[in-house]
Amino acid sequence: MSEADRAPAFRPLYRQVREALIQRLIDGAWTPGMMLPSEFQIAAELGVSQGTVRKALDAMAAEHLLVRRQGRGTFVALPEEGRILFQFFRLAADDGTRLFPESQVIERQREAAGAAAEMLQIEASAEVWRIGRIRRLGGRPVIAEEIVLPLARFASLAEFPDLPNNVYALYSEHFAITIGRAVERLKATAADEATAAQLGCPVGHPILSIERVAFALDGTPVEWRVSRCLTDGFHYQADLR
Amino acid sequence: MSEADRAPAFRPLYRQVREALIQRLIDGAWTPGMMLPSEFQIAAELGVSQGTVRKALDAMAAEHLLVRRQGRGTFVALPEEGRILFQFFRLAADDGTRLFPESQVIERQREAAGAAAEMLQIEASAEVWRIGRIRRLGGRPVIAEEIVLPLARFASLAEFPDLPNNVYALYSEHFAITIGRAVERLKATAADEATAAQLGCPVGHPILSIERVAFALDGTPVEWRVSRCLTDGFHYQADLR
DNA sequence: AAGTGGTCTAGACCACAAG
DNA sequence: TTGTGGTCTAGACCACTTT
């Protein structure tokens, strides 16, 4: 953390601290659920003041990377935790209750990336997993989902025949990949024959199509997915501030 | 800012400062575009330290209520400013460029609130304005929008026969209402006859339906709207963090 | 040169959780 | 009682903009 570090394009100390700490998450030195050293310990270790460490930790907590609990300590966020769980899942029933449908994998294959290559920033010839799954609420299929993952980062995925509802917990636990950010594009489309068959609705039925690219902590894209959702009885919720 | 203020349910000083400053925005003592006094001046006036004022100002800037510019000062945010403008408008072309379609009012009437009463937290018998407008991109209609406003807060709306593209700038300038937050519910629906006629698409065509409730700074709902959007060539974008 | 926000530090004290 | 994060303060200095 030398003075020279900020010479070329001034980067505040607390920014550098934040990046150093994020690197520990990327490296796996700090794993989900782990309690971090106290602010004073981190400060002493990095040779900065406690206030500077606090500013870095606060920023990371705002990004949902850490969870701070007064009186207890600072912890690496778990993908299982409530607010994290729904951070990336914004469907809710029309009465306001949050939903988390059950998942059933119906298809999984290795293939060339093709069209997904651009989204995942890999070669079109690179291999990917393509996973199709149906998600149900009370037995009724409501989402038909297609997930594409680069084989290079998910080599041992074959060991997991049935995906859990929350795949980001799987990514974290078994592939040491933490999703830090995602971008979604929503469109209204008409159900094609395949989707209609999967969701049990008429061909041409209105479908909310959600296309998502999810990024790892280092900023590289690691997942591309399309969710085709029925939206009677529930909706996609967005809070604008 | 006495010590007793925090006695019942401890509220940090910087929170109280933030609320006091937001009250100045609500009261209109500070108006959009205005430069605020310096941190030290505000601190002296409120009898707190400069650091505490800073924390309140930073929070308000994060809420897009203020804009801070190093070396220049802190300013009340203008609804016209770029990032504010698109804070509440999330449609983008598929190539990533942001869109802001032109608006044409096609209908406006006074009526009883009816179904909108619950959303706007007013009596069902209270009067509202109901405004229908079409929004176009390059002449092509892409959004059919219905906006409901409580008459009580927008009494003189009749003076503005043609709404501007950015109605939130109008609310701010002529009704002293700043929108601080909004909640949107998205669904995929099929175009009914009225919508199909307005958008020039077949009946049954997939429509992205966006229902929004917008809230003023004091937390009360002031606008209810439904936007029915075509989504070929563009999409609704959401960033998840 | 003057005035603003931005960073960094150091220390005191408060609120909360756990042993 | 101890240890943690949370608040508040005071002061020095840096970066940016305008005069």
XYZ file of C-alpha atoms (C1' of nucleotides) in Angstrom:
520
model
C 0.000 0.000 0.000
C 2.851 2.373 -0.877
C 2.476 6.020 -1.789
C 3.655 5.269 -5.325
C 0.584 3.134 -5.979
C -1.563 6.181 -6.398
C 0.868 8.182 -8.477
C -0.384 7.505 -12.031
C -4.182 7.800 -11.691
C -5.055 8.653 -8.125
C -6.960 5.821 -6.534
C -8.089 6.421 -2.960
C -6.570 4.229 -0.301
C -9.917 2.765 0.711
C -10.440 1.726 -2.925
C -7.127 -0.088 -2.935
C -8.037 -1.737 0.342
C -11.376 -2.815 -1.110
C -9.683 -4.357 -4.119
C -7.147 -6.149 -1.948
C -9.960 -7.600 0.146
C -12.003 -8.608 -2.898
C -8.913 -10.406 -4.158
C -9.001 -12.513 -1.015
C -12.549 -13.512 -1.897
C -11.519 -14.345 -5.461
C -8.519 -16.350 -4.243
C -10.667 -18.209 -1.771
C -8.597 -17.078 1.194
C -11.885 -15.862 2.652
C -14.760 -18.237 2.002
C -18.529 -17.770 2.359
C -19.684 -17.741 5.954
C -16.227 -17.021 7.346
C -15.821 -14.289 9.925
C -13.302 -11.633 8.957
C -10.645 -10.269 11.304
C -11.702 -7.132 13.140
C -11.336 -3.748 11.515
C -8.324 -2.964 13.673
C -6.605 -6.230 12.783
C -7.104 -5.695 9.047
C -5.958 -2.098 9.417
C -2.784 -3.111 11.226
C -2.072 -5.815 8.678
C -2.426 -3.426 5.732
C -0.781 -0.478 7.452
C -3.767 1.860 7.161
C -6.120 3.353 9.701
C -9.209 1.611 11.003
C -11.447 4.253 9.421
C -10.074 3.507 5.977
C -10.704 -0.220 6.396
C -14.215 0.580 7.575
C -14.941 2.529 4.412
C -13.799 -0.418 2.270
C -15.854 -2.907 4.309
C -18.940 -0.692 4.157
C -18.650 -0.522 0.374
C -18.345 -4.302 0.112
C -21.345 -4.773 2.396
C -23.333 -2.438 0.124
C -22.395 -4.736 -2.772
C -23.725 -7.695 -0.772
C -20.280 -9.284 -0.695
C -20.073 -9.053 3.084
C -22.585 -9.003 5.895
C -21.844 -6.828 8.911
C -23.503 -7.545 12.224
C -23.076 -5.139 15.071
C -21.609 -6.805 18.113
C -20.770 -10.007 16.213
C -18.435 -9.281 13.367
C -18.104 -9.052 9.588
C -18.812 -12.169 7.525
C -18.411 -13.255 3.923
C -21.916 -13.338 2.432
C -23.551 -16.712 1.843
C -25.537 -17.202 -1.381
C -28.108 -19.003 0.784
C -28.973 -15.969 2.850
C -32.402 -14.504 2.335
C -31.604 -11.150 0.889
C -28.827 -12.599 -1.232
C -31.117 -15.370 -2.424
C -33.629 -12.909 -3.831
C -31.068 -10.412 -5.005
C -31.023 -12.306 -8.285
C -34.583 -13.540 -8.340
C -37.242 -10.897 -8.655
C -40.443 -12.787 -9.300
C -43.146 -12.273 -6.707
C -46.762 -13.298 -6.359
C -49.278 -10.564 -7.082
C -50.102 -10.417 -3.377
C -46.482 -9.468 -2.737
C -45.078 -12.720 -1.349
C -41.756 -13.833 -2.748
C -41.563 -17.006 -4.782
C -38.890 -19.602 -5.266
C -40.076 -22.343 -7.597
C -38.722 -25.890 -7.549
C -36.314 -26.887 -10.266
C -36.248 -29.974 -12.486
C -33.483 -30.486 -15.009
C -34.851 -31.885 -18.257
C -31.868 -31.624 -20.530
C -28.102 -31.225 -20.314
C -25.522 -31.384 -23.055
C -22.008 -30.397 -23.997
C -21.773 -28.388 -27.171
C -19.863 -25.591 -28.895
C -20.631 -22.161 -27.475
C -21.952 -20.789 -30.756
C -24.227 -17.819 -30.180
C -23.522 -17.763 -26.445
C -19.807 -17.195 -27.088
C -20.129 -13.443 -27.330
C -22.096 -13.128 -24.087
C -19.647 -15.351 -22.225
C -16.586 -13.770 -23.844
C -15.202 -17.105 -25.009
C -14.371 -18.583 -28.416
C -17.353 -19.758 -30.458
C -15.623 -23.125 -30.715
C -15.132 -23.403 -26.935
C -17.342 -25.955 -25.243
C -20.213 -25.099 -22.935
C -22.821 -26.889 -20.880
C -26.346 -26.197 -22.013
C -28.913 -27.040 -19.350
C -32.653 -26.950 -19.751
C -34.840 -26.932 -16.699
C -38.443 -26.419 -15.708
C -39.385 -24.565 -12.561
C -42.668 -25.246 -10.849
C -44.866 -23.602 -8.267
C -47.128 -26.040 -6.489
C -46.565 -28.548 -9.250
C -47.517 -26.134 -12.014
C -44.725 -25.294 -14.481
C -44.179 -21.526 -14.575
C -40.639 -21.021 -15.894
C -38.760 -22.740 -18.714
C -35.098 -21.957 -18.286
C -32.022 -22.478 -20.382
C -28.618 -22.010 -18.741
C -25.314 -21.920 -20.587
C -22.044 -22.301 -18.668
C -18.477 -22.362 -20.014
C -17.119 -25.906 -19.681
C -13.712 -24.530 -18.741
C -15.004 -23.127 -15.462
C -17.549 -25.858 -14.734
C -15.625 -28.970 -15.813
C -16.979 -31.221 -13.082
C -20.605 -30.208 -13.501
C -21.426 -33.732 -14.672
C -21.110 -34.818 -11.040
C -24.298 -32.912 -10.237
C -27.122 -34.541 -12.197
C -29.867 -32.560 -10.456
C -29.272 -28.873 -10.008
C -30.414 -27.256 -6.757
C -33.016 -24.502 -6.869
C -30.342 -21.975 -6.097
C -27.577 -22.688 -8.600
C -25.502 -19.747 -7.334
C -24.959 -21.606 -4.076
C -23.676 -24.526 -6.169
C -21.345 -22.269 -8.143
C -20.012 -20.893 -4.892
C -19.601 -24.130 -2.989
C -18.337 -26.466 -5.689
C -16.712 -24.175 -8.220
C -15.510 -21.343 -5.987
C -17.327 -18.849 -8.194
C -19.212 -15.997 -6.547
C -21.696 -14.110 -8.689
C -21.316 -10.429 -7.923
C -23.451 -8.773 -10.561
C -25.916 -9.600 -13.331
C -27.631 -7.770 -16.163
C -31.118 -8.711 -17.311
C -33.024 -7.862 -20.469
C -36.785 -8.344 -20.421
C -39.093 -8.713 -23.381
C -42.627 -9.848 -23.980
C -42.721 -12.719 -26.447
C -45.173 -15.330 -27.685
C -44.735 -18.951 -26.583
C -43.227 -21.090 -29.340
C -44.163 -24.762 -29.596
C -41.359 -26.004 -27.391
C -42.040 -23.459 -24.659
C -45.790 -24.031 -24.860
C -45.238 -27.749 -24.401
C -42.920 -27.209 -21.440
C -45.199 -24.730 -19.676
C -48.483 -26.314 -20.635
C -49.856 -23.171 -22.257
C -51.152 -22.466 -25.748
C -48.723 -21.619 -28.527
C -48.629 -17.829 -28.812
C -49.383 -17.277 -25.134
C -47.635 -14.161 -23.758
C -44.317 -15.034 -22.144
C -42.029 -12.788 -20.130
C -38.586 -13.557 -21.515
C -35.694 -12.711 -19.210
C -32.189 -12.912 -20.631
C -29.424 -12.715 -18.064
C -25.645 -12.509 -18.087
C -24.103 -13.074 -14.658
C -20.589 -11.937 -13.764
C -18.063 -13.300 -11.286
C -16.295 -11.096 -8.747
C -13.430 -10.506 -11.185
C -15.922 -9.094 -13.678
C -15.815 -11.955 -16.201
C -19.150 -13.345 -17.437
C -19.754 -16.915 -16.221
C -23.400 -17.658 -16.933
C -25.847 -16.879 -19.687
C -29.474 -17.799 -19.269
C -32.916 -17.251 -20.700
C -35.946 -17.672 -18.474
C -39.323 -17.881 -20.152
C -41.969 -17.106 -17.564
C -45.700 -17.240 -17.342
C -46.906 -14.148 -15.519
C -50.450 -14.804 -14.443
C -50.660 -14.599 -10.698
C -47.131 -13.285 -10.352
C -44.860 -10.611 -11.771
C -41.316 -9.333 -12.067
C -40.663 -6.641 -9.491
C -38.252 -3.737 -9.847
C -37.521 -1.026 -7.309
C -36.342 2.250 -8.760
C -34.388 4.700 -6.632
C -30.784 18.387 17.455
C -31.004 17.743 21.190
C -29.853 14.608 22.930
C -33.451 13.808 23.888
C -34.355 13.341 20.213
C -32.687 9.998 20.146
C -33.923 8.778 23.487
C -36.877 6.561 22.546
C -35.585 4.590 19.556
C -31.975 5.521 18.918
C -31.651 7.277 15.589
C -28.108 8.246 14.618
C -27.364 11.936 14.389
C -26.519 11.741 10.694
C -29.946 10.178 10.098
C -31.626 13.056 11.853
C -29.538 15.475 9.839
C -30.536 13.694 6.622
C -34.211 13.938 7.541
C -33.885 17.608 8.408
C -32.252 18.281 5.049
C -34.854 16.237 3.139
C -37.503 18.331 4.882
C -35.948 21.394 3.295
C -36.408 19.748 -0.092
C -40.027 18.885 0.721
C -40.702 22.412 1.968
C -39.122 23.883 -1.114
C -36.543 25.828 0.873
C -33.970 24.137 -1.343
C -35.078 23.864 -4.959
C -33.709 21.798 -7.865
C -30.440 23.179 -9.213
C -29.698 25.217 -6.117
C -26.262 25.040 -4.565
C -26.270 24.037 -0.904
C -24.224 25.787 1.779
C -20.853 24.180 2.409
C -20.546 21.223 4.752
C -19.028 23.436 7.446
C -21.825 25.981 7.174
C -24.545 23.333 7.475
C -22.653 21.736 10.357
C -22.379 25.025 12.232
C -26.038 25.777 11.630
C -27.192 22.397 12.971
C -24.631 22.223 15.753
C -23.004 19.000 14.585
C -19.613 18.188 13.168
C -18.732 18.472 9.501
C -18.192 14.715 9.288
C -21.740 14.031 10.395
C -23.137 16.408 7.779
C -20.960 14.725 5.185
C -22.439 11.335 5.985
C -25.963 12.705 5.557
C -25.081 14.434 2.273
C -23.382 11.296 0.934
C -26.499 9.256 1.695
C -28.712 11.763 -0.094
C -26.391 11.800 -3.083
C -26.632 7.991 -3.200
C -30.419 8.399 -3.356
C -29.981 10.779 -6.313
C -31.502 13.625 -4.321
C -28.289 15.650 -4.452
C -25.372 15.864 -6.822
C -21.918 16.474 -5.359
C -19.162 17.922 -7.486
C -15.652 18.129 -6.153
C -14.338 21.645 -6.148
C -17.746 23.127 -7.001
C -20.270 22.281 -4.367
C -23.354 20.215 -3.548
C -26.495 20.792 -5.609
C -30.129 19.741 -5.473
C -30.609 17.182 -8.253
C -32.478 18.249 -11.376
C -34.981 15.781 -12.909
C -33.549 16.835 -16.265
C -30.074 15.508 -15.574
C -29.059 12.497 -17.566
C -28.686 9.902 -14.885
C -31.810 11.143 -13.134
C -33.731 11.124 -16.395
C -33.074 7.440 -16.963
C -33.311 6.467 -13.325
C -37.008 5.941 -13.921
C -36.925 4.890 -17.542
C -35.267 1.595 -18.256
C -36.057 0.842 -21.865
C -33.055 0.531 -24.131
C -32.498 -0.465 -27.741
C -31.139 -3.954 -28.236
C -27.814 -2.446 -29.294
C -27.577 -0.874 -25.845
C -28.389 2.754 -26.626
C -30.858 4.443 -24.312
C -34.205 5.524 -25.644
C -36.550 8.354 -24.788
C -39.642 8.267 -26.983
C -41.712 11.334 -27.816
C -45.007 11.761 -26.047
C -48.453 12.622 -27.394
C -51.421 13.010 -25.081
C -54.536 11.455 -26.605
C -56.930 11.576 -23.683
C -57.366 13.368 -20.407
C -60.281 13.321 -18.008
C -61.306 13.947 -14.451
C -62.967 11.015 -12.773
C -63.366 9.208 -9.467
C -60.276 7.317 -8.406
C -61.994 3.939 -8.355
C -59.500 1.100 -8.676
C -56.524 3.473 -8.515
C -57.563 4.662 -5.055
C -55.774 1.884 -3.229
C -52.499 2.424 -5.078
C -52.622 6.176 -4.482
C -53.857 5.818 -0.890
C -56.807 8.116 -1.433
C -60.566 7.656 -1.123
C -62.226 5.771 -3.996
C -64.542 8.759 -4.380
C -61.662 11.251 -4.583
C -61.100 12.733 -8.010
C -58.086 11.960 -10.202
C -56.747 12.914 -13.582
C -56.570 10.016 -16.002
C -54.246 10.722 -18.902
C -53.697 8.511 -21.916
C -50.665 9.048 -24.081
C -48.811 7.389 -26.882
C -45.035 7.399 -27.038
C -43.249 7.091 -30.335
C -39.772 6.262 -31.564
C -39.051 7.675 -35.004
C -42.761 8.141 -35.559
C -43.610 4.547 -34.696
C -45.844 4.077 -31.630
C -44.113 1.824 -29.120
C -45.724 2.580 -25.755
C -49.351 3.158 -24.789
C -49.389 4.751 -21.390
C -52.074 5.524 -18.854
C -51.210 7.871 -15.984
C -53.411 8.505 -12.958
C -52.744 11.495 -10.696
C -54.663 12.629 -7.617
C -56.488 15.846 -8.461
C -55.761 17.224 -5.010
C -52.023 17.411 -5.692
C -52.276 18.308 -9.374
C -55.176 20.754 -9.362
C -53.771 23.057 -12.025
C -52.819 20.285 -14.435
C -55.425 21.565 -16.890
C -53.032 24.426 -17.664
C -50.695 21.971 -19.372
C -52.545 20.510 -22.354
C -49.499 18.731 -23.763
C -47.359 16.842 -21.303
C -43.590 16.953 -21.773
C -41.690 13.724 -22.387
C -40.322 13.880 -18.898
C -43.363 14.390 -16.696
C -41.270 14.206 -13.538
C -39.636 17.489 -14.488
C -43.149 18.933 -14.776
C -44.135 17.566 -11.367
C -41.013 19.123 -9.905
C -41.202 22.502 -11.576
C -44.922 23.236 -11.461
C -46.184 21.162 -8.564
C -43.138 21.135 -6.294
C -43.285 17.346 -6.173
C -40.057 15.393 -6.377
C -40.319 11.703 -7.146
C -37.867 9.872 -4.924
C -38.742 6.247 -5.457
C -40.921 4.007 -7.614
C -41.961 0.364 -7.699
C -42.623 -1.428 -10.967
C -44.417 -4.699 -11.703
C -43.798 -6.281 -15.077
C -45.939 -8.835 -16.850
C -46.242 -10.233 -20.327
C -49.732 -9.728 -21.689
C -51.569 -9.938 -24.990
C -52.620 -6.728 -26.735
C -56.319 -6.036 -26.318
C -58.220 -4.216 -29.055
C -57.640 -0.729 -27.675
C -53.920 -1.294 -27.184
C -53.561 -2.952 -30.587
C -55.215 0.040 -32.218
C -52.987 2.481 -30.355
C -49.763 0.639 -31.103
C -50.635 -0.534 -34.588
C -50.073 -4.202 -33.811
C -52.347 -7.239 -34.106
C -54.729 -8.065 -31.285
C -53.041 -10.677 -29.118
C -49.542 -9.418 -29.867
C -47.172 -9.835 -26.866
C -47.013 -6.667 -24.783
C -44.697 -5.872 -21.889
C -46.979 -4.368 -19.289
C -45.280 -2.167 -16.708
C -47.335 -1.022 -13.747
C -45.706 1.669 -11.642
C -46.431 3.473 -8.404
C -44.218 6.516 -7.852
C -43.644 8.065 -4.436
C -42.841 11.628 -3.389
C -40.007 12.474 -1.014
C -42.332 12.233 1.965
C -43.137 8.643 0.989
C -46.722 9.206 -0.184
C -47.745 7.734 -3.557
C -48.426 10.445 -6.148
C -48.606 8.664 -9.496
C -49.967 5.369 -10.763
C -49.290 4.356 -14.336
C -49.460 1.450 -16.702
C -47.155 1.368 -19.718
C -47.930 -1.138 -22.437
C -44.792 -1.597 -24.511
C -43.871 -3.316 -27.704
C -40.504 -4.976 -27.237
C -39.178 -5.772 -30.661
C -35.910 -3.965 -31.178
C -35.719 -2.866 -27.565
C -36.032 -4.212 -24.055
C -36.394 -3.403 -20.384
C -33.013 -3.445 -18.680
C -32.323 -4.315 -15.055
C -28.977 -4.346 -13.283
C -28.784 -6.690 -10.331
C -26.192 -6.140 -7.644
C -5.346 32.292 -4.031
C -9.590 30.889 -2.193
C -13.266 27.784 -1.587
C -15.320 23.434 -2.301
C -15.708 18.420 -1.689
C -12.612 14.063 -0.908
C -9.371 11.406 1.853
C -7.051 9.846 5.891
C -6.107 9.681 10.548
C -6.749 9.258 15.720
C -9.423 8.899 19.593
C -13.598 8.775 22.492
C -17.712 6.822 23.267
C -22.230 4.081 22.209
C -24.933 -0.170 20.904
C -25.051 -4.898 20.548
C -23.951 -9.897 21.193
C -21.844 -13.458 23.629
C -19.429 -15.761 27.342
C -16.910 -8.299 31.093
C -15.095 -8.480 26.584
C -14.988 -7.791 21.760
C -17.311 -6.394 17.816
C -19.238 -2.942 14.695
C -21.546 1.965 14.766
C -21.333 6.905 15.721
C -19.328 11.328 16.369
C -15.748 14.454 16.583
C -11.533 17.238 15.276
C -7.898 18.250 12.438
C -4.569 17.787 8.609
C -3.985 17.431 4.043
C -5.251 16.361 -1.077
C -7.808 17.199 -5.505
C -10.599 20.004 -8.192
C -12.809 24.324 -9.851
C -13.226 29.065 -10.175
C -11.643 33.751 -9.574
